[in-house]
CSV table of C-alpha atoms in Angstrom, one decimal:
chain,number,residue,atom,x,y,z
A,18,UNK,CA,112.7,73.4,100.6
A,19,UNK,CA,116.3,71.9,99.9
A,20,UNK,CA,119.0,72.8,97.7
A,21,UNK,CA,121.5,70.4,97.2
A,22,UNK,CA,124.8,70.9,95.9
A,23,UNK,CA,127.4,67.8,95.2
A,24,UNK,CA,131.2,69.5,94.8
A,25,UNK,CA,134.9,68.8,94.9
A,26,UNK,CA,135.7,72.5,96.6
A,27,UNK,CA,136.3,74.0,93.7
A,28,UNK,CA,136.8,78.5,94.0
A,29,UNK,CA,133.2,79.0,92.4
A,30,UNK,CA,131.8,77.5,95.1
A,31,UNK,CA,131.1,80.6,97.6
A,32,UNK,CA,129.5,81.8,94.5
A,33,UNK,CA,127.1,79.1,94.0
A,34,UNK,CA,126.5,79.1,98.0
A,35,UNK,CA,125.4,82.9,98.4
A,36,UNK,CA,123.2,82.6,95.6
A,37,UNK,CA,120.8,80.1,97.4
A,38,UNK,CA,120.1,82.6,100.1
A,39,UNK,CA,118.6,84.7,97.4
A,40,UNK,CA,115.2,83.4,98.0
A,41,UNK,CA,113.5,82.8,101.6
A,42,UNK,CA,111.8,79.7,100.6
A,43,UNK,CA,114.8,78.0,101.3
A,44,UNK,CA,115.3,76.4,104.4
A,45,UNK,CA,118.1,74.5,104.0
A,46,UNK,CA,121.0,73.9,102.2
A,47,UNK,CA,123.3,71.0,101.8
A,48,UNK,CA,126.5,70.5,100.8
A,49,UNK,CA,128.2,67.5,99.6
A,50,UNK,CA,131.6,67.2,99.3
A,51,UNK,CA,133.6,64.2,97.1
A,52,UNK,CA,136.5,63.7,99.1
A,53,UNK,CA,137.0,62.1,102.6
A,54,UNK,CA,136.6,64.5,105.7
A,55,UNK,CA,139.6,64.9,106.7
A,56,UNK,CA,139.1,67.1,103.9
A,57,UNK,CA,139.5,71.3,104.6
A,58,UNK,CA,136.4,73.0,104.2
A,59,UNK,CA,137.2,76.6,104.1
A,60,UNK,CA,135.2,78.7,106.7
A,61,UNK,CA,133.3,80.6,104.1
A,62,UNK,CA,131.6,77.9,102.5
A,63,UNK,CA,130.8,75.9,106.1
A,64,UNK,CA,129.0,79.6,107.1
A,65,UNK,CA,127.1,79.6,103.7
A,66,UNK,CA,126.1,75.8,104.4
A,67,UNK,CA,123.4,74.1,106.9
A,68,UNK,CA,124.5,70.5,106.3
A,69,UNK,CA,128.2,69.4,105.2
A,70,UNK,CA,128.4,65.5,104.1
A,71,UNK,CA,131.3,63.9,102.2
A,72,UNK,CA,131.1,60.9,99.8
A,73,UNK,CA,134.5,59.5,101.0
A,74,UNK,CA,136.0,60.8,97.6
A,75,UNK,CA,136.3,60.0,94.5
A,76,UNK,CA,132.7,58.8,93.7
A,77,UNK,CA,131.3,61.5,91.9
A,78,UNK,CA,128.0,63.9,91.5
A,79,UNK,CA,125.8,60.9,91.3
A,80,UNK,CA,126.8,59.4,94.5
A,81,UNK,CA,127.0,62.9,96.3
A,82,UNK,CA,123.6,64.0,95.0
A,83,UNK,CA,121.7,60.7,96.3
A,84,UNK,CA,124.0,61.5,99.4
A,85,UNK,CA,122.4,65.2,99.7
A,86,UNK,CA,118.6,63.9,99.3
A,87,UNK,CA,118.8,61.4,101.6
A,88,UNK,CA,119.6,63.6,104.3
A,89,UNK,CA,117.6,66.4,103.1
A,90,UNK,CA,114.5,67.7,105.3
A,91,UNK,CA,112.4,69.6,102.9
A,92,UNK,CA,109.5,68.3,100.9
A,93,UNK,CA,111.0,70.1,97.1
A,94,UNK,CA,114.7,69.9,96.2
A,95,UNK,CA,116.6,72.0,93.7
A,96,UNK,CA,120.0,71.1,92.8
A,97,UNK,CA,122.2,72.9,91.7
A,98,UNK,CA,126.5,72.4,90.6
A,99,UNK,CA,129.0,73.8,92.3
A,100,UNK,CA,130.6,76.1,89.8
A,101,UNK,CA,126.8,77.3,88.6
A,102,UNK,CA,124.4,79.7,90.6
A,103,UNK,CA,120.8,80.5,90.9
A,104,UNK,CA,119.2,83.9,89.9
A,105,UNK,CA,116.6,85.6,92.7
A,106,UNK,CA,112.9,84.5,92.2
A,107,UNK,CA,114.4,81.3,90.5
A,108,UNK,CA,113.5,79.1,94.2
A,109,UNK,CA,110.3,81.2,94.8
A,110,UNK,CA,108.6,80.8,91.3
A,111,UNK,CA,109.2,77.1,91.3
A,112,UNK,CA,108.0,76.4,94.6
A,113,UNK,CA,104.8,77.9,93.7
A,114,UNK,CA,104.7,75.9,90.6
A,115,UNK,CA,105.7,72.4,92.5
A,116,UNK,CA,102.9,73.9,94.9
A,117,UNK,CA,100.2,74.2,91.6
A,118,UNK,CA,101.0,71.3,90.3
A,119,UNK,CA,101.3,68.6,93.5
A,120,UNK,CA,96.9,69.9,94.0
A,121,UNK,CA,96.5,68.5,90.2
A,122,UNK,CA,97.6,65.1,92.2
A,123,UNK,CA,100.7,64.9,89.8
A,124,UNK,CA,104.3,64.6,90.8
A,125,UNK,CA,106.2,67.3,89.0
A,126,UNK,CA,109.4,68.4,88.2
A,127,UNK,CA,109.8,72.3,87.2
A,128,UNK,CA,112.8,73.4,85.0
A,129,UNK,CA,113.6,76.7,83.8
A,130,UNK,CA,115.9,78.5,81.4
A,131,UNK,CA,119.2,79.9,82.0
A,132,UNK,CA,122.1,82.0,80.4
A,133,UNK,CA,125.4,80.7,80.3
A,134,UNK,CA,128.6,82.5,81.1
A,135,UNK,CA,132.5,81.9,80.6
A,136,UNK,CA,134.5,82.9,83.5
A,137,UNK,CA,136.1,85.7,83.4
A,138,UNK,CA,133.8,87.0,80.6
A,139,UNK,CA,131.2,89.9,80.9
A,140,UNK,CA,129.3,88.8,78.0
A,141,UNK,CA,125.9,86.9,79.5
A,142,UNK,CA,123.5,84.3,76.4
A,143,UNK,CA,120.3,84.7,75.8
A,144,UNK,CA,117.8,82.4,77.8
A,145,UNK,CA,118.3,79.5,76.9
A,146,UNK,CA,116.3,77.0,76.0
A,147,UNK,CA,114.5,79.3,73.1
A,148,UNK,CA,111.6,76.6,72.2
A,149,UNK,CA,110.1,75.1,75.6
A,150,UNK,CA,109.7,72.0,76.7
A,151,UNK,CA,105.7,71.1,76.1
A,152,UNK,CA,103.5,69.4,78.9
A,153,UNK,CA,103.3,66.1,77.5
A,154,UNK,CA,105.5,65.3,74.8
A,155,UNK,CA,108.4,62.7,74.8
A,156,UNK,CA,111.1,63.7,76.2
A,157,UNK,CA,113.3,62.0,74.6
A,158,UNK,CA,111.8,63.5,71.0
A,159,UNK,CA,112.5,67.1,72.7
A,160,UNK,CA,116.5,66.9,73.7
A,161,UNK,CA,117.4,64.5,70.9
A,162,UNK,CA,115.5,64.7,67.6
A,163,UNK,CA,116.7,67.4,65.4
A,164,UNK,CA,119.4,68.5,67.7
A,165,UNK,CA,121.3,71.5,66.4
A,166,UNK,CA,124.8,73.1,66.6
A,167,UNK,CA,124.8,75.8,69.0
A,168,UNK,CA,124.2,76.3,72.9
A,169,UNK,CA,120.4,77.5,71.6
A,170,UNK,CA,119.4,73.9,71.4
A,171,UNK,CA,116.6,72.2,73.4
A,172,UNK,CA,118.2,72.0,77.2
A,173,UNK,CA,116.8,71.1,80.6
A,174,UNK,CA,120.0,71.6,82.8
A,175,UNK,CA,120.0,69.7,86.6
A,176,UNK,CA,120.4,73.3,88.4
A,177,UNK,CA,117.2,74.2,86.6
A,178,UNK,CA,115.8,71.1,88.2
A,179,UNK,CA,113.4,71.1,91.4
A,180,UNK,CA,111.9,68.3,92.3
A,181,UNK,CA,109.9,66.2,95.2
A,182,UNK,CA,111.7,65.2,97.7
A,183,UNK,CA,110.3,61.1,97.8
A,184,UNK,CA,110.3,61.3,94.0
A,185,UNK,CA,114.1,62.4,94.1
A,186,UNK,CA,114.9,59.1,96.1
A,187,UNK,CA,112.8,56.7,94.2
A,188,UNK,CA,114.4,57.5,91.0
A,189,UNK,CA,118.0,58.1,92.4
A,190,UNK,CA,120.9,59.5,90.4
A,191,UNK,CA,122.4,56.2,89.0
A,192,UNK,CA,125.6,56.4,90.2
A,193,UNK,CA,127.6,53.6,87.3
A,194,UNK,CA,127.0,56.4,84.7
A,195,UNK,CA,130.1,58.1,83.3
A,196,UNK,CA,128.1,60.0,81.2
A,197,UNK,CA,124.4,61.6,80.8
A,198,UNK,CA,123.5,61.2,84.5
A,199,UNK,CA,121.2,64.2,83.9
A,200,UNK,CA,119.3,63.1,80.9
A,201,UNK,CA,119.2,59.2,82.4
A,202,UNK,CA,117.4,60.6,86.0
A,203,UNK,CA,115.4,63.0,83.9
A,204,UNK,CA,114.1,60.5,81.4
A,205,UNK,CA,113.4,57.3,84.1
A,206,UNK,CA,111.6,60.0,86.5
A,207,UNK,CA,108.8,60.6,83.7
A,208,UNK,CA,108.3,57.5,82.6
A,209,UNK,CA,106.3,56.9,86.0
A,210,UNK,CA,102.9,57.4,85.3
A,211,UNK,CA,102.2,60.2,87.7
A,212,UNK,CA,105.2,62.7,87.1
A,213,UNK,CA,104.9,65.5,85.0
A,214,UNK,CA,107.9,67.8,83.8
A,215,UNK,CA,107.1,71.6,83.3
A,216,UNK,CA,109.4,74.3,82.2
A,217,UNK,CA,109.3,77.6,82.8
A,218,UNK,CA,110.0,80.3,81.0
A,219,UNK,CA,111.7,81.9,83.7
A,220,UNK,CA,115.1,82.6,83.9
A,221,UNK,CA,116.4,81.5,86.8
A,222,UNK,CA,120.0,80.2,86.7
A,223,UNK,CA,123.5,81.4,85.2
A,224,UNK,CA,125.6,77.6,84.4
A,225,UNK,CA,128.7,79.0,84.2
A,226,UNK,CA,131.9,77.9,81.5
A,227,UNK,CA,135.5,77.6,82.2
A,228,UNK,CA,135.8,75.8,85.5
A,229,UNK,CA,137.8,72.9,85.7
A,230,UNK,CA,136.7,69.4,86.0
A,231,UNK,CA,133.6,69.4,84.0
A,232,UNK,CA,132.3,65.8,83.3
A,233,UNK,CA,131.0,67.3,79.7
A,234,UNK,CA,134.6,67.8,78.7
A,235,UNK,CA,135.3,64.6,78.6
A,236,UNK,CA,134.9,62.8,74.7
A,237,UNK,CA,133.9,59.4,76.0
A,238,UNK,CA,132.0,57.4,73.2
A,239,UNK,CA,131.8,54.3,74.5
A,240,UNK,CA,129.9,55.8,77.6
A,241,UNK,CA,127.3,57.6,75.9
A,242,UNK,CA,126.6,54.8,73.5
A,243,UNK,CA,126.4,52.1,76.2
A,244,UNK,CA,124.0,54.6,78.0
A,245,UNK,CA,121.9,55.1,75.0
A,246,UNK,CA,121.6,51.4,74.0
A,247,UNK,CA,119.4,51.1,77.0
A,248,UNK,CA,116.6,53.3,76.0
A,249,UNK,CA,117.2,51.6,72.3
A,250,UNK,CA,113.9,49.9,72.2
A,251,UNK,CA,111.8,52.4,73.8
A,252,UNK,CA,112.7,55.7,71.6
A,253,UNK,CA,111.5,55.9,67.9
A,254,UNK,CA,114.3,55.3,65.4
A,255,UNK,CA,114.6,58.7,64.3
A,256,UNK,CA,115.2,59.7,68.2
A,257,UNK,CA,117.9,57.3,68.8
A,258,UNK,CA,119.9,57.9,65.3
A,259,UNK,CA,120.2,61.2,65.9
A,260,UNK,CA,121.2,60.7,69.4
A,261,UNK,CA,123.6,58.5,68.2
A,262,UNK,CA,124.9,61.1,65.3
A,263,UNK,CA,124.8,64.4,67.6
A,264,UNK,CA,126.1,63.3,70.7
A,265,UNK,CA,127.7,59.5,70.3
A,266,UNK,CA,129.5,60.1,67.3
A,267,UNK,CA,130.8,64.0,67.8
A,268,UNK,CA,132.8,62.3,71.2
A,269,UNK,CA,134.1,60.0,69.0
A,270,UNK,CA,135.5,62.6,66.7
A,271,UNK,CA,136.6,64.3,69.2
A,272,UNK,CA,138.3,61.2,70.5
A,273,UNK,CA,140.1,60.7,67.2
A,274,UNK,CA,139.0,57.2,67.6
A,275,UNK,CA,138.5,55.5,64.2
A,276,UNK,CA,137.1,52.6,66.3
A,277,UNK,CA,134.7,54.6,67.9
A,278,UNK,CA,133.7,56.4,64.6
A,279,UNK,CA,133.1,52.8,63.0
A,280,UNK,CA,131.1,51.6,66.1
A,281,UNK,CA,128.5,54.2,65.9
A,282,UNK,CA,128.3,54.0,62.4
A,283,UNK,CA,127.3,50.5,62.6
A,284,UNK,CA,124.7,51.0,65.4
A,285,UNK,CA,122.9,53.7,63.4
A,286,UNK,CA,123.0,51.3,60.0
A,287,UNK,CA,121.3,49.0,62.4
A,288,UNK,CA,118.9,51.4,64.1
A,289,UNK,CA,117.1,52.0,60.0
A,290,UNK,CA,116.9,55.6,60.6
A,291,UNK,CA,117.8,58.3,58.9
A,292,UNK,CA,120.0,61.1,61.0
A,293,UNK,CA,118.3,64.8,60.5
A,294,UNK,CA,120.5,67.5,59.1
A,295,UNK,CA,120.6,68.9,62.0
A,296,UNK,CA,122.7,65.8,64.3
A,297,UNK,CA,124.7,64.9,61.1
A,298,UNK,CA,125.9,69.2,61.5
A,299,UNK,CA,126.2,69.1,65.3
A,300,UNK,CA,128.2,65.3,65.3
A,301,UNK,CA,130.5,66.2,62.0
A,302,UNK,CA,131.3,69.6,64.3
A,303,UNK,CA,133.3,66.8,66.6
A,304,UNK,CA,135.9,66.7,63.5
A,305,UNK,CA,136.7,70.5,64.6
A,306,UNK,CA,139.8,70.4,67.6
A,307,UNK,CA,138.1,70.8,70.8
A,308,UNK,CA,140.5,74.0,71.2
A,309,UNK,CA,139.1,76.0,68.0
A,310,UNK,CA,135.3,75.5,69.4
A,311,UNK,CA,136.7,76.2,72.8
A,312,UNK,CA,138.3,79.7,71.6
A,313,UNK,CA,135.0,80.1,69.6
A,314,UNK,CA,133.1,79.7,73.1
A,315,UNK,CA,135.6,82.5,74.4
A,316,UNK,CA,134.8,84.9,71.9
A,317,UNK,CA,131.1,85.0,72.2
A,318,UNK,CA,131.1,84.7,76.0
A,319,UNK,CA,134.0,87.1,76.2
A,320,UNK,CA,136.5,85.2,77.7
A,321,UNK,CA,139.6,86.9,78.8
A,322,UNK,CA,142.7,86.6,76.4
């Protein structure tokens, strides 16, 4: 199997490297690198690597993760960030699963849980997701409806993510995204007929907080609500308002964009449903300075003062 790992070089990364050798199922490992190559790779991470692409910079995890499965060799992937790291037994367990489930002539995806970190902290979550994803319902229904303040709620996290290698190509990480690429590969891969997501309860990787350049930090509205107008017709209406409420409307807050805040307003008045208590907690929490809930994340992960 493959593990593939899109970066831009950033200090964790020897960290997330050494913790793919933790399991002997892998037989390679590549890196991708957004920048050009003139680039510097420091001689640590080319030892801890089998295959060293670049994107030509500046395109993003998207690009470089289509880039890292198009040149991988083994039949399963796992991905996996460059600032996050794997847990032993985490490659093993899910390789027997993929194995399992590929006899039942299905096309699977395996997740796991994880614990989250802050950098610098010594304080470690509990697994996390609490409540499972379940063989068979929507998907959509699990991340979305009824989602709650707190990093408890439902979660499957790309470096929890292995998958088959063809299936990995077919979907493709779409690369025009600036938000959500996880959720949109996630969601198109099982809408095919013959792929099934499982999650296990294992715990099998640490996503870390605190580094630098994370695409989540980023309050872009009109990104998330041009990304879920595309599943608009497809998701019930209860679904999509809370989407809309929890994730659409919190950036906006954030944002401090009256605009934005109108906008989303007006596409759940037009969706007819009604947000849960849950979403209207979690998006009104966007009204809170990203600073205070950033200090907040410090003290329960015990971040360094």
């Amino acid at each position: 199997m493959s593990v593939v790992i899109p970066t831009v070089l950033r200090p964790e990364l020897v960290r997330a490297l050494s913790s793919t050798r933790l399991d002997p199922v892998v037989s390679e490992v590549v890196l991708v690198v957004d920048a050009v190559r003139a680039v510097l790779v420091p001689p640590a991470v080319r030892g801890l690597a089998d295959k060293v692409l670049f994107t030509g910079g500046g395109r993003g995890a998207a690009s470089a993760r289509n880039l890292g499965v198009a040149a991988a060799a083994g039949r399963w992937i796992a991905f996996l960030d460059d600032d996050d790291e794997f847990l032993p037994g985490k490659l093993a367990a899910q390789s027997t699963a993929c194995a399992q489930l590929a006899q039942e002539d299905v096309r699977p995806i395996v997740s796991c849980r994880s614990v989250h970190r802050w950098e610098g902290g010594d304080k470690v979550s509990d697994p996390i997701p609490s409540k499972l994803y379940r063989d068979g319902d929507r998907l959509e229904d699990y991340l979305f409806r009824r989602r709650q303040l707190g990093v408890d709620r439902a979660a499957v996290f790309a470096p929890t993510l292995m998958v088959e290698a063809d299936l990995a190509r077919e979907v493709a990480w779409d690369e025009t995204l600036a938000r959500h690429q996880d959720w949109d590969f996630l969601l198109r891969a099982v809408s095919l007929p013959d792929v099934v997501l499982h999650q296990l309860p294992l715990t099998g990787t640490v996503c870390w907080f605190g580094a630098t350049g994370s695409i989540s930090a980023d309050a872009n509205w009109e990104a998330s609500l041009a990304w879920v107008r595309r599943w608009r017709d497809g998701w019930a209406p209860a679904t999509y308002v809370d989407f809309l409420t929890s994730q659409t409307l919190r950036y906006a807050l954030h944002a401090r964009s009256f605009r934005g805040c109108m906008t989303t307003l007006a596409e759940i008045a037009r969706a007819r449903g009604v947000p849960s208590r849950q979403a209207l907690a979690l998006g009104f929490a966007g009204v809170v300075p990203r600073g205070v809930l950033e200090n907040v994340s410090a003290a329960v992960y015990g971040r360094p003062t």
